[in-house]
Amino acid sequence: FALGSVLLAAFSGMEFLRSLKLSEADMLFLRSNNPMLVTMAFTNVFEGSGARLLRIAAVLLPGMAILWTFAAALGRTATLKVLLTERAGRSGEPPQPRLRGMLGVSFLRAALTLAALVGLFGAAIVTGRIAGPNPAATVLVLMCAAAGVGCIWAVLNWVLSLAAIFPERDGSDAITAVTQALALLRRRFGPLVATSTWFGLVHIAVFMAASFVTVFPLAALGKSTAAAVIELAAITLVYFACVDALYVMRLAAYVAIAEDDRSAGIAVRPDTLPEAPVIASPAGVGPQARW
């Protein structure tokens, strides 16, 4: 997915740059090394290119969303197959995979992310209309709108990531899986929130450590560009590996919580309770007499 996204973004960027037109005056301003003239040149070059950027985004973002949908569904299916098979080895209940349901959940997550991006873009437009020429008010309103959109996206994405368990475990479709996730969240709210919180804090710590370590290759970028780039690539790969490990461990914790919840539900299910013993009545004494 990352390779496909980089190729799509690079191709789109090259096509966008080819569509820009440079005049002789713009070239002269760019070669002047004067910050004001360079800014004027960039303003002239990119003036009127907003529509082209929107057209590129309208093609690029859905393409990346489709790639991510299939990559996430296949990867999550492979991971959950191992986790649920190990769990089934203990309980004797094999998983019932259903790729269609997993694709549906992944599609909902991709559509949610696209909707959040559209919401941020719309919030930026509305903020520009409301705040007017005041830069401080514009930044404040935009930050509040972005925080609201981000919180809504985070909560819904969390529910959908939890719903990915049920297509693989129960063969549920996407809508049923979301319903099951909401029911599990209602019954096991404390353990699920605690799991997400602890793994989120560890993720933040790993990100801060990776950001701190990245400073050293960036400081040496002017001296040895090739070595600095190699170090940055290595740090990035190690960071992604650590984050993927955290995601798998968090998913395993979710599976454990969901399986414990199902075991508890089976233990108290009414149709599994033994029938009450029937006490024989003395001869000639019916219900009316006993009452």
Coordinates of C-alpha atoms in Angstrom, one line a residue:
F1 CA 0.0 0.0 0.0
A2 CA 2.8 2.4 0.9
L3 CA 4.6 1.7 -2.4
G4 CA 1.4 2.2 -4.4
S5 CA 0.6 5.4 -2.6
V6 CA 4.1 6.8 -3.1
L7 CA 3.9 6.0 -6.8
L8 CA 0.4 7.6 -7.2
A9 CA 1.5 10.7 -5.3
A10 CA 4.7 11.0 -7.3
F11 CA 2.9 10.6 -10.7
S12 CA 0.2 13.1 -9.7
G13 CA 2.8 15.6 -8.5
M14 CA 4.8 15.4 -11.7
E15 CA 1.6 15.8 -13.8
F16 CA 0.7 18.8 -11.7
L17 CA 4.1 20.4 -12.1
R18 CA 3.9 19.9 -15.8
S19 CA 0.7 21.8 -15.9
L20 CA 2.2 24.9 -14.4
K21 CA 3.4 27.7 -16.7
L22 CA 6.5 29.8 -16.0
S23 CA 7.0 33.1 -17.7
E24 CA 10.3 34.8 -18.3
A25 CA 9.6 37.2 -15.5
D26 CA 8.9 34.3 -13.1
M27 CA 12.2 32.7 -14.0
L28 CA 14.0 36.0 -13.5
F29 CA 12.4 36.4 -10.0
L30 CA 13.3 32.8 -9.0
R31 CA 16.9 33.3 -10.0
S32 CA 17.2 36.6 -8.1
N33 CA 17.4 34.8 -4.7
N34 CA 15.4 37.7 -3.3
P35 CA 12.8 36.3 -0.9
M36 CA 10.1 38.8 -1.9
L37 CA 10.6 38.2 -5.6
V38 CA 10.7 34.5 -5.2
T39 CA 7.4 34.7 -3.2
M40 CA 5.9 36.7 -6.0
A41 CA 7.0 34.2 -8.6
F42 CA 5.5 31.3 -6.7
T43 CA 2.3 33.2 -6.2
N44 CA 2.1 33.9 -10.0
V45 CA 2.9 30.3 -10.8
F46 CA 0.4 28.7 -8.5
E47 CA -2.3 31.3 -9.1
G48 CA -5.4 29.5 -10.5
S49 CA -4.1 26.0 -9.8
G50 CA -6.5 25.2 -7.0
A51 CA -9.0 23.6 -9.4
R52 CA -6.3 21.3 -10.8
L53 CA -5.3 20.3 -7.3
L54 CA -8.9 19.5 -6.4
R55 CA -9.2 17.4 -9.6
I56 CA -6.0 15.5 -8.7
A57 CA -7.2 14.9 -5.1
A58 CA -10.6 13.7 -6.5
V59 CA -8.7 11.0 -8.4
L60 CA -5.8 10.3 -6.0
L61 CA -7.6 10.0 -2.7
P62 CA -10.2 7.4 -3.8
G63 CA -7.5 5.4 -5.5
M64 CA -5.4 5.3 -2.3
A65 CA -8.6 4.5 -0.4
I66 CA -9.3 1.5 -2.6
L67 CA -5.7 0.3 -2.2
W68 CA -5.9 0.7 1.6
T69 CA -9.3 -1.1 1.7
F70 CA -7.9 -4.3 0.2
A71 CA -4.5 -4.1 2.0
A72 CA -6.2 -3.6 5.4
A73 CA -8.8 -6.3 4.8
L74 CA -6.2 -8.9 3.7
G75 CA -3.7 -8.0 6.4
R76 CA -6.3 -7.9 9.2
T77 CA -7.7 -11.2 8.0
A78 CA -4.3 -12.9 8.1
T79 CA -3.6 -11.5 11.6
L80 CA -7.0 -12.4 13.1
K81 CA -6.8 -15.9 11.6
V82 CA -3.7 -16.6 13.6
L83 CA -5.1 -15.0 16.8
L84 CA -8.5 -16.7 16.6
T85 CA -7.1 -20.1 15.7
E86 CA -4.8 -20.0 18.7
R87 CA -7.8 -19.0 20.8
A88 CA -10.0 -21.7 19.2
G89 CA -7.4 -24.3 20.1
R90 CA -8.1 -23.6 23.7
S91 CA -11.9 -23.3 23.5
G92 CA -12.5 -25.8 20.7
E93 CA -14.4 -23.2 18.6
P94 CA -12.8 -22.7 15.1
P95 CA -13.1 -19.3 13.5
Q96 CA -15.6 -18.7 10.6
P97 CA -13.8 -16.3 8.2
R98 CA -15.7 -14.0 5.8
L99 CA -13.6 -11.8 3.6
R100 CA -16.7 -9.8 2.4
G101 CA -17.4 -8.6 5.8
M102 CA -13.8 -7.6 6.4
L103 CA -13.8 -5.7 3.1
G104 CA -16.9 -3.9 4.2
V105 CA -15.5 -2.8 7.5
S106 CA -12.3 -1.6 5.8
F107 CA -14.3 0.3 3.2
L108 CA -16.2 2.0 6.0
R109 CA -12.9 3.0 7.7
A110 CA -11.6 4.4 4.4
A111 CA -14.8 6.2 3.7
L112 CA -14.7 7.7 7.2
T113 CA -11.2 9.0 6.6
L114 CA -12.2 10.6 3.3
A115 CA -15.2 12.2 5.0
A116 CA -12.9 13.6 7.7
L117 CA -10.6 15.1 5.1
V118 CA -13.5 16.6 3.3
G119 CA -14.8 17.9 6.7
L120 CA -11.4 19.5 7.4
F121 CA -11.4 21.1 3.9
G122 CA -14.9 22.4 4.4
A123 CA -14.0 23.7 7.9
A124 CA -11.1 25.6 6.4
I125 CA -13.4 27.3 3.9
V126 CA -16.1 28.1 6.5
T127 CA -13.4 29.4 8.8
G128 CA -12.1 31.8 6.1
R129 CA -15.6 33.1 5.6
I130 CA -16.4 33.5 9.3
A131 CA -13.1 34.8 10.7
G132 CA -12.4 37.3 8.0
P133 CA -9.0 39.0 7.8
N134 CA -8.1 38.4 11.4
P135 CA -5.3 35.7 11.3
A136 CA -5.5 34.9 15.0
A137 CA -9.2 34.3 14.9
T138 CA -8.8 32.2 11.7
V139 CA -6.2 29.9 13.3
L140 CA -8.3 29.6 16.5
V141 CA -11.5 28.7 14.8
L142 CA -9.7 26.3 12.4
M143 CA -7.9 24.5 15.3
C144 CA -11.3 24.1 17.1
A145 CA -12.9 22.7 14.0
A146 CA -10.0 20.4 13.3
A147 CA -10.1 19.2 16.9
G148 CA -13.8 18.4 16.6
V149 CA -13.5 16.6 13.3
G150 CA -10.5 14.7 14.7
C151 CA -12.3 13.6 17.8
I152 CA -15.3 12.3 15.9
W153 CA -13.0 10.5 13.4
A154 CA -11.0 8.9 16.3
V155 CA -14.1 7.5 18.1
L156 CA -15.7 6.1 15.0
N157 CA -12.5 4.7 13.6
W158 CA -11.9 3.0 17.0
V159 CA -15.4 1.4 16.8
L160 CA -14.7 0.2 13.2
S161 CA -11.3 -1.2 14.2
L162 CA -13.0 -3.2 16.9
A163 CA -15.7 -4.3 14.5
A164 CA -13.0 -6.0 12.3
I165 CA -12.9 -8.9 14.8
F166 CA -16.4 -10.2 14.1
P167 CA -16.3 -10.9 10.3
E168 CA -13.4 -13.2 10.9
R169 CA -14.7 -14.8 14.1
D170 CA -18.5 -15.0 13.4
G171 CA -18.7 -14.5 9.6
S172 CA -20.7 -11.3 10.1
D173 CA -21.3 -8.7 7.5
A174 CA -20.1 -5.1 7.9
I175 CA -23.3 -3.7 9.5
T176 CA -23.7 -6.7 11.8
A177 CA -20.0 -6.4 12.8
V178 CA -20.5 -2.7 13.7
T179 CA -23.6 -3.6 15.8
Q180 CA -21.6 -6.3 17.6
A181 CA -18.7 -3.9 18.3
L182 CA -21.1 -1.4 19.8
A183 CA -22.7 -4.1 22.0
L184 CA -19.2 -5.2 23.1
L185 CA -18.2 -1.6 23.8
R186 CA -21.3 -1.2 26.0
R187 CA -20.6 -4.4 28.0
R188 CA -16.8 -4.1 28.2
F189 CA -16.3 -0.4 28.1
G190 CA -13.7 -0.2 30.9
P191 CA -11.3 -2.9 29.7
L192 CA -11.5 -1.7 26.1
V193 CA -10.8 2.0 27.0
A194 CA -8.0 0.9 29.3
T195 CA -6.4 -1.2 26.5
S196 CA -6.7 1.6 24.0
T197 CA -5.3 4.2 26.5
W198 CA -2.3 2.2 27.5
F199 CA -1.3 1.2 23.9
G200 CA -2.0 4.8 22.8
L201 CA 0.5 6.1 25.5
V202 CA 3.1 3.6 24.4
H203 CA 2.6 4.7 20.8
I204 CA 3.1 8.3 21.7
A205 CA 6.3 7.4 23.6
V206 CA 7.6 5.5 20.6
F207 CA 6.8 8.4 18.3
M208 CA 8.6 10.8 20.6
A209 CA 11.6 8.6 20.8
A210 CA 11.8 8.2 17.0
S211 CA 11.4 12.0 16.5
F212 CA 14.2 12.6 19.0
V213 CA 16.5 10.1 17.3
T214 CA 15.7 11.6 13.8
V215 CA 17.3 14.9 14.9
F216 CA 20.8 13.4 14.6
P217 CA 20.6 12.3 10.9
L218 CA 19.0 15.6 10.0
A219 CA 21.9 17.5 11.7
A220 CA 24.4 15.5 9.6
L221 CA 22.4 16.0 6.4
G222 CA 24.7 18.7 5.1
K223 CA 27.9 16.7 5.7
S224 CA 26.9 13.3 4.3
T225 CA 23.6 13.3 2.5
A226 CA 23.6 9.6 1.5
A227 CA 24.4 8.4 5.0
A228 CA 21.8 10.7 6.5
V229 CA 19.1 9.4 4.1
I230 CA 20.0 5.8 4.9
E231 CA 19.8 6.5 8.7
L232 CA 16.5 8.2 8.3
A233 CA 15.1 5.3 6.2
A234 CA 16.3 2.8 8.9
I235 CA 14.8 4.8 11.7
T236 CA 11.5 5.1 9.8
L237 CA 11.4 1.3 9.2
V238 CA 12.1 0.5 12.8
Y239 CA 9.4 3.0 13.9
F240 CA 6.9 1.4 11.5
A241 CA 7.8 -2.1 12.8
C242 CA 7.3 -1.1 16.4
V243 CA 4.0 0.6 15.6
D244 CA 2.8 -2.5 13.7
A245 CA 3.8 -4.7 16.6
L246 CA 1.8 -2.4 18.9
Y247 CA -1.3 -2.7 16.6
V248 CA -1.1 -6.5 16.6
M249 CA -0.8 -6.6 20.4
R250 CA -3.7 -4.3 20.8
L251 CA -5.8 -6.4 18.4
A252 CA -4.8 -9.5 20.4
A253 CA -6.1 -7.8 23.5
Y254 CA -9.3 -6.9 21.8
V255 CA -9.7 -10.5 20.7
A256 CA -9.1 -11.7 24.3
I257 CA -11.7 -9.3 25.6
A258 CA -14.3 -10.3 23.0
E259 CA -13.7 -14.0 23.6
D260 CA -14.0 -13.6 27.3
D261 CA -17.3 -11.7 26.8
R262 CA -18.6 -14.4 24.6
S263 CA -17.7 -17.1 27.1
A264 CA -19.4 -15.2 29.8
G265 CA -22.5 -14.8 27.6
I266 CA -22.6 -18.5 26.9
A267 CA -22.2 -19.4 30.6
V268 CA -25.4 -17.5 31.5
R269 CA -27.4 -18.1 28.4
P270 CA -31.0 -19.2 29.4
D271 CA -31.3 -22.1 27.0
T272 CA -28.2 -23.7 28.6
L273 CA -29.6 -23.7 32.2
P274 CA -30.8 -27.0 33.5
E275 CA -34.5 -27.4 33.8
A276 CA -36.1 -27.2 37.2
P277 CA -37.0 -30.5 38.7
V278 CA -40.7 -31.4 38.7
I279 CA -42.0 -32.5 42.2
A280 CA -44.7 -35.2 42.0
S281 CA -48.0 -34.3 43.6
P282 CA -49.7 -36.7 46.0
A283 CA -52.5 -38.7 44.4
G284 CA -55.7 -36.8 44.1
V285 CA -54.2 -33.5 45.0
G286 CA -54.2 -31.1 42.0
P287 CA -52.9 -27.6 41.6
Q288 CA -56.2 -26.2 42.8
A289 CA -56.0 -28.1 46.1
R290 CA -52.3 -27.2 46.7
W291 CA -53.2 -23.5 46.1

